[in-house]
Amino acid sequence: MARARVLFALLPAVMLACTHPRLGPSEMSNSQFISEDEIQASRESTAYDVIHKLRGNFLSYRGETSFDKSKSQPYPTVYVDGQEFGPISALRSIPASEISTIRLYRSWEATTKFGTGNMGGVIAISTRQ
């Protein structure tokens, strides 16, 4: 009987020790956000180079997004200051020195924020004002 009490007393501690720590909002968003400090520290010259160096997953192929291949957008669309700027190749024309932040919106977030037609997601760039 005493063993059972000890076992039940230790059970919550053992269960807590086996769980994974939960990420807070700031840690989760870091995988989808590049700050101005990170951009400057990267010492890269274009938005594409910054993203490639710091968060290469932003540039990854997302797979077909439609059965109609002519409408499929497997790569994120680039937005600058809330306006559509172009395909992912447009990142090469944006100087890193003018960027304040870069954020990746996954497809469902992009649809909510920017409307339909962004099934590959959105790379949103905010410039210094």
PDB file of C-alpha atoms in Angstrom:
ATOM      1  CA  MET A   1       0.000   0.000   0.000  1.00  0.00           C
ATOM      2  CA  ALA A   2       2.846   2.420   0.826  1.00  0.00           C
ATOM      3  CA  ARG A   3       4.465   1.639  -2.523  1.00  0.00           C
ATOM      4  CA  ALA A   4       1.271   2.537  -4.332  1.00  0.00           C
ATOM      5  CA  ARG A   5       1.152   5.922  -2.562  1.00  0.00           C
ATOM      6  CA  VAL A   6       4.752   6.671  -3.532  1.00  0.00           C
ATOM      7  CA  LEU A   7       4.064   5.618  -7.117  1.00  0.00           C
ATOM      8  CA  PHE A   8       0.978   7.829  -7.374  1.00  0.00           C
ATOM      9  CA  ALA A   9       2.848  10.727  -5.747  1.00  0.00           C
ATOM     10  CA  LEU A  10       5.676  10.485  -8.290  1.00  0.00           C
ATOM     11  CA  LEU A  11       3.489   9.858 -11.328  1.00  0.00           C
ATOM     12  CA  PRO A  12       2.708  13.550 -12.115  1.00  0.00           C
ATOM     13  CA  ALA A  13       6.396  14.487 -11.892  1.00  0.00           C
ATOM     14  CA  VAL A  14       7.372  11.648 -14.218  1.00  0.00           C
ATOM     15  CA  MET A  15       4.655  12.607 -16.707  1.00  0.00           C
ATOM     16  CA  LEU A  16       5.764  16.251 -16.733  1.00  0.00           C
ATOM     17  CA  ALA A  17       9.377  15.251 -17.276  1.00  0.00           C
ATOM     18  CA  CYS A  18       8.407  13.279 -20.374  1.00  0.00           C
ATOM     19  CA  THR A  19       6.512  16.061 -22.114  1.00  0.00           C
ATOM     20  CA  HIS A  20       8.022  18.387 -24.702  1.00  0.00           C
ATOM     21  CA  PRO A  21       8.177  22.094 -23.882  1.00  0.00           C
ATOM     22  CA  ARG A  22       5.530  24.167 -25.612  1.00  0.00           C
ATOM     23  CA  LEU A  23       6.617  27.028 -27.796  1.00  0.00           C
ATOM     24  CA  GLY A  24       5.310  30.464 -26.964  1.00  0.00           C
ATOM     25  CA  PRO A  25       4.003  32.841 -29.635  1.00  0.00           C
ATOM     26  CA  SER A  26       7.391  34.494 -30.130  1.00  0.00           C
ATOM     27  CA  GLU A  27       9.231  31.220 -30.682  1.00  0.00           C
ATOM     28  CA  MET A  28       6.632  29.934 -33.137  1.00  0.00           C
ATOM     29  CA  SER A  29       6.609  33.108 -35.168  1.00  0.00           C
ATOM     30  CA  ASN A  30      10.420  33.197 -35.378  1.00  0.00           C
ATOM     31  CA  SER A  31      10.346  30.411 -37.941  1.00  0.00           C
ATOM     32  CA  GLN A  32       8.106  32.600 -40.112  1.00  0.00           C
ATOM     33  CA  PHE A  33       9.611  36.010 -39.352  1.00  0.00           C
ATOM     34  CA  ILE A  34      12.917  37.757 -40.072  1.00  0.00           C
ATOM     35  CA  SER A  35      13.621  40.880 -38.048  1.00  0.00           C
ATOM     36  CA  GLU A  36      15.517  43.996 -39.096  1.00  0.00           C
ATOM     37  CA  ASP A  37      18.406  43.016 -36.808  1.00  0.00           C
ATOM     38  CA  GLU A  38      18.683  39.620 -38.502  1.00  0.00           C
ATOM     39  CA  ILE A  39      18.569  41.243 -41.942  1.00  0.00           C
ATOM     40  CA  GLN A  40      21.399  43.617 -41.059  1.00  0.00           C
ATOM     41  CA  ALA A  41      23.460  40.862 -39.417  1.00  0.00           C
ATOM     42  CA  SER A  42      23.154  38.671 -42.521  1.00  0.00           C
ATOM     43  CA  ARG A  43      25.145  41.226 -44.575  1.00  0.00           C
ATOM     44  CA  GLU A  44      23.345  40.098 -47.726  1.00  0.00           C
ATOM     45  CA  SER A  45      22.490  42.486 -50.558  1.00  0.00           C
ATOM     46  CA  THR A  46      18.998  41.394 -51.690  1.00  0.00           C
ATOM     47  CA  ALA A  47      15.830  40.090 -50.073  1.00  0.00           C
ATOM     48  CA  TYR A  48      16.338  36.761 -51.850  1.00  0.00           C
ATOM     49  CA  ASP A  49      19.851  36.372 -50.433  1.00  0.00           C
ATOM     50  CA  VAL A  50      18.695  37.251 -46.904  1.00  0.00           C
ATOM     51  CA  ILE A  51      15.873  34.711 -47.029  1.00  0.00           C
ATOM     52  CA  HIS A  52      18.053  32.047 -48.621  1.00  0.00           C
ATOM     53  CA  LYS A  53      20.645  32.467 -45.867  1.00  0.00           C
ATOM     54  CA  LEU A  54      18.344  32.806 -42.842  1.00  0.00           C
ATOM     55  CA  ARG A  55      15.104  30.943 -43.656  1.00  0.00           C
ATOM     56  CA  GLY A  56      15.621  28.873 -46.791  1.00  0.00           C
ATOM     57  CA  ASN A  57      12.310  27.105 -46.154  1.00  0.00           C
ATOM     58  CA  PHE A  58      10.500  30.319 -47.256  1.00  0.00           C
ATOM     59  CA  LEU A  59      11.683  29.579 -50.797  1.00  0.00           C
ATOM     60  CA  SER A  60      10.718  25.915 -50.885  1.00  0.00           C
ATOM     61  CA  TYR A  61       8.369  24.269 -53.375  1.00  0.00           C
ATOM     62  CA  ARG A  62       4.931  23.802 -51.804  1.00  0.00           C
ATOM     63  CA  GLY A  63       3.601  21.249 -54.287  1.00  0.00           C
ATOM     64  CA  GLU A  64       0.749  21.603 -56.736  1.00  0.00           C
ATOM     65  CA  THR A  65      -2.032  23.792 -55.366  1.00  0.00           C
ATOM     66  CA  SER A  66      -4.655  23.055 -58.011  1.00  0.00           C
ATOM     67  CA  PHE A  67      -5.667  20.216 -60.280  1.00  0.00           C
ATOM     68  CA  ASP A  68      -5.465  22.733 -63.123  1.00  0.00           C
ATOM     69  CA  LYS A  69      -1.702  23.153 -63.568  1.00  0.00           C
ATOM     70  CA  SER A  70      -2.142  26.533 -65.278  1.00  0.00           C
ATOM     71  CA  LYS A  71      -3.627  27.921 -62.027  1.00  0.00           C
ATOM     72  CA  SER A  72      -1.263  26.202 -59.606  1.00  0.00           C
ATOM     73  CA  GLN A  73       1.045  28.425 -57.522  1.00  0.00           C
ATOM     74  CA  PRO A  74       3.537  26.152 -55.786  1.00  0.00           C
ATOM     75  CA  TYR A  75       5.766  29.050 -54.622  1.00  0.00           C
ATOM     76  CA  PRO A  76       4.878  32.017 -52.412  1.00  0.00           C
ATOM     77  CA  THR A  77       3.854  35.334 -53.953  1.00  0.00           C
ATOM     78  CA  VAL A  78       5.864  38.399 -52.885  1.00  0.00           C
ATOM     79  CA  TYR A  79       4.087  41.382 -51.322  1.00  0.00           C
ATOM     80  CA  VAL A  80       5.825  44.637 -50.401  1.00  0.00           C
ATOM     81  CA  ASP A  81       4.131  46.944 -47.914  1.00  0.00           C
ATOM     82  CA  GLY A  82       0.818  45.154 -48.441  1.00  0.00           C
ATOM     83  CA  GLN A  83       0.830  45.332 -52.251  1.00  0.00           C
ATOM     84  CA  GLU A  84       1.451  42.413 -54.588  1.00  0.00           C
ATOM     85  CA  PHE A  85       4.965  42.759 -55.997  1.00  0.00           C
ATOM     86  CA  GLY A  86       5.393  39.615 -58.081  1.00  0.00           C
ATOM     87  CA  PRO A  87       6.689  36.053 -58.126  1.00  0.00           C
ATOM     88  CA  ILE A  88       9.460  34.776 -55.901  1.00  0.00           C
ATOM     89  CA  SER A  89      12.093  35.899 -58.435  1.00  0.00           C
ATOM     90  CA  ALA A  90      11.119  39.524 -57.641  1.00  0.00           C
ATOM     91  CA  LEU A  91      12.955  39.145 -54.315  1.00  0.00           C
ATOM     92  CA  ARG A  92      16.228  39.593 -56.201  1.00  0.00           C
ATOM     93  CA  SER A  93      15.271  43.189 -57.076  1.00  0.00           C
ATOM     94  CA  ILE A  94      14.603  44.294 -53.475  1.00  0.00           C
ATOM     95  CA  PRO A  95      17.683  45.722 -51.712  1.00  0.00           C
ATOM     96  CA  ALA A  96      18.170  44.288 -48.223  1.00  0.00           C
ATOM     97  CA  SER A  97      19.123  47.738 -46.947  1.00  0.00           C
ATOM     98  CA  GLU A  98      15.534  48.925 -47.520  1.00  0.00           C
ATOM     99  CA  ILE A  99      13.839  46.068 -45.635  1.00  0.00           C
ATOM    100  CA  SER A 100      12.457  46.348 -42.136  1.00  0.00           C
ATOM    101  CA  THR A 101      10.886  42.877 -41.760  1.00  0.00           C
ATOM    102  CA  ILE A 102      10.112  39.753 -43.763  1.00  0.00           C
ATOM    103  CA  ARG A 103       7.304  37.380 -42.869  1.00  0.00           C
ATOM    104  CA  LEU A 104       6.079  34.142 -44.411  1.00  0.00           C
ATOM    105  CA  TYR A 105       2.336  33.570 -44.457  1.00  0.00           C
ATOM    106  CA  ARG A 106       1.310  29.967 -45.116  1.00  0.00           C
ATOM    107  CA  SER A 107      -1.515  29.440 -47.628  1.00  0.00           C
ATOM    108  CA  TRP A 108      -4.414  29.635 -45.174  1.00  0.00           C
ATOM    109  CA  GLU A 109      -2.948  32.742 -43.498  1.00  0.00           C
ATOM    110  CA  ALA A 110      -2.253  34.348 -46.884  1.00  0.00           C
ATOM    111  CA  THR A 111      -5.826  33.736 -48.012  1.00  0.00           C
ATOM    112  CA  THR A 112      -7.142  35.338 -44.833  1.00  0.00           C
ATOM    113  CA  LYS A 113      -4.870  38.396 -45.049  1.00  0.00           C
ATOM    114  CA  PHE A 114      -4.410  38.927 -48.810  1.00  0.00           C
ATOM    115  CA  GLY A 115      -7.368  37.104 -50.375  1.00  0.00           C
ATOM    116  CA  THR A 116      -7.603  34.089 -52.660  1.00  0.00           C
ATOM    117  CA  GLY A 117      -4.985  33.275 -55.264  1.00  0.00           C
ATOM    118  CA  ASN A 118      -2.059  32.850 -52.868  1.00  0.00           C
ATOM    119  CA  MET A 119      -2.158  29.085 -52.384  1.00  0.00           C
ATOM    120  CA  GLY A 120       1.623  28.914 -52.311  1.00  0.00           C
ATOM    121  CA  GLY A 121       1.644  31.405 -49.447  1.00  0.00           C
ATOM    122  CA  VAL A 122       2.979  34.953 -49.276  1.00  0.00           C
ATOM    123  CA  ILE A 123       6.359  36.409 -48.436  1.00  0.00           C
ATOM    124  CA  ALA A 124       5.453  39.821 -47.038  1.00  0.00           C
ATOM    125  CA  ILE A 125       8.164  42.447 -46.900  1.00  0.00           C
ATOM    126  CA  SER A 126       7.883  45.654 -44.937  1.00  0.00           C
ATOM    127  CA  THR A 127      10.231  48.415 -45.989  1.00  0.00           C
ATOM    128  CA  ARG A 128      11.794  51.102 -43.847  1.00  0.00           C
ATOM    129  CA  GLN A 129       9.664  54.212 -43.959  1.00  0.00           C
TER     130      GLN A 129
END
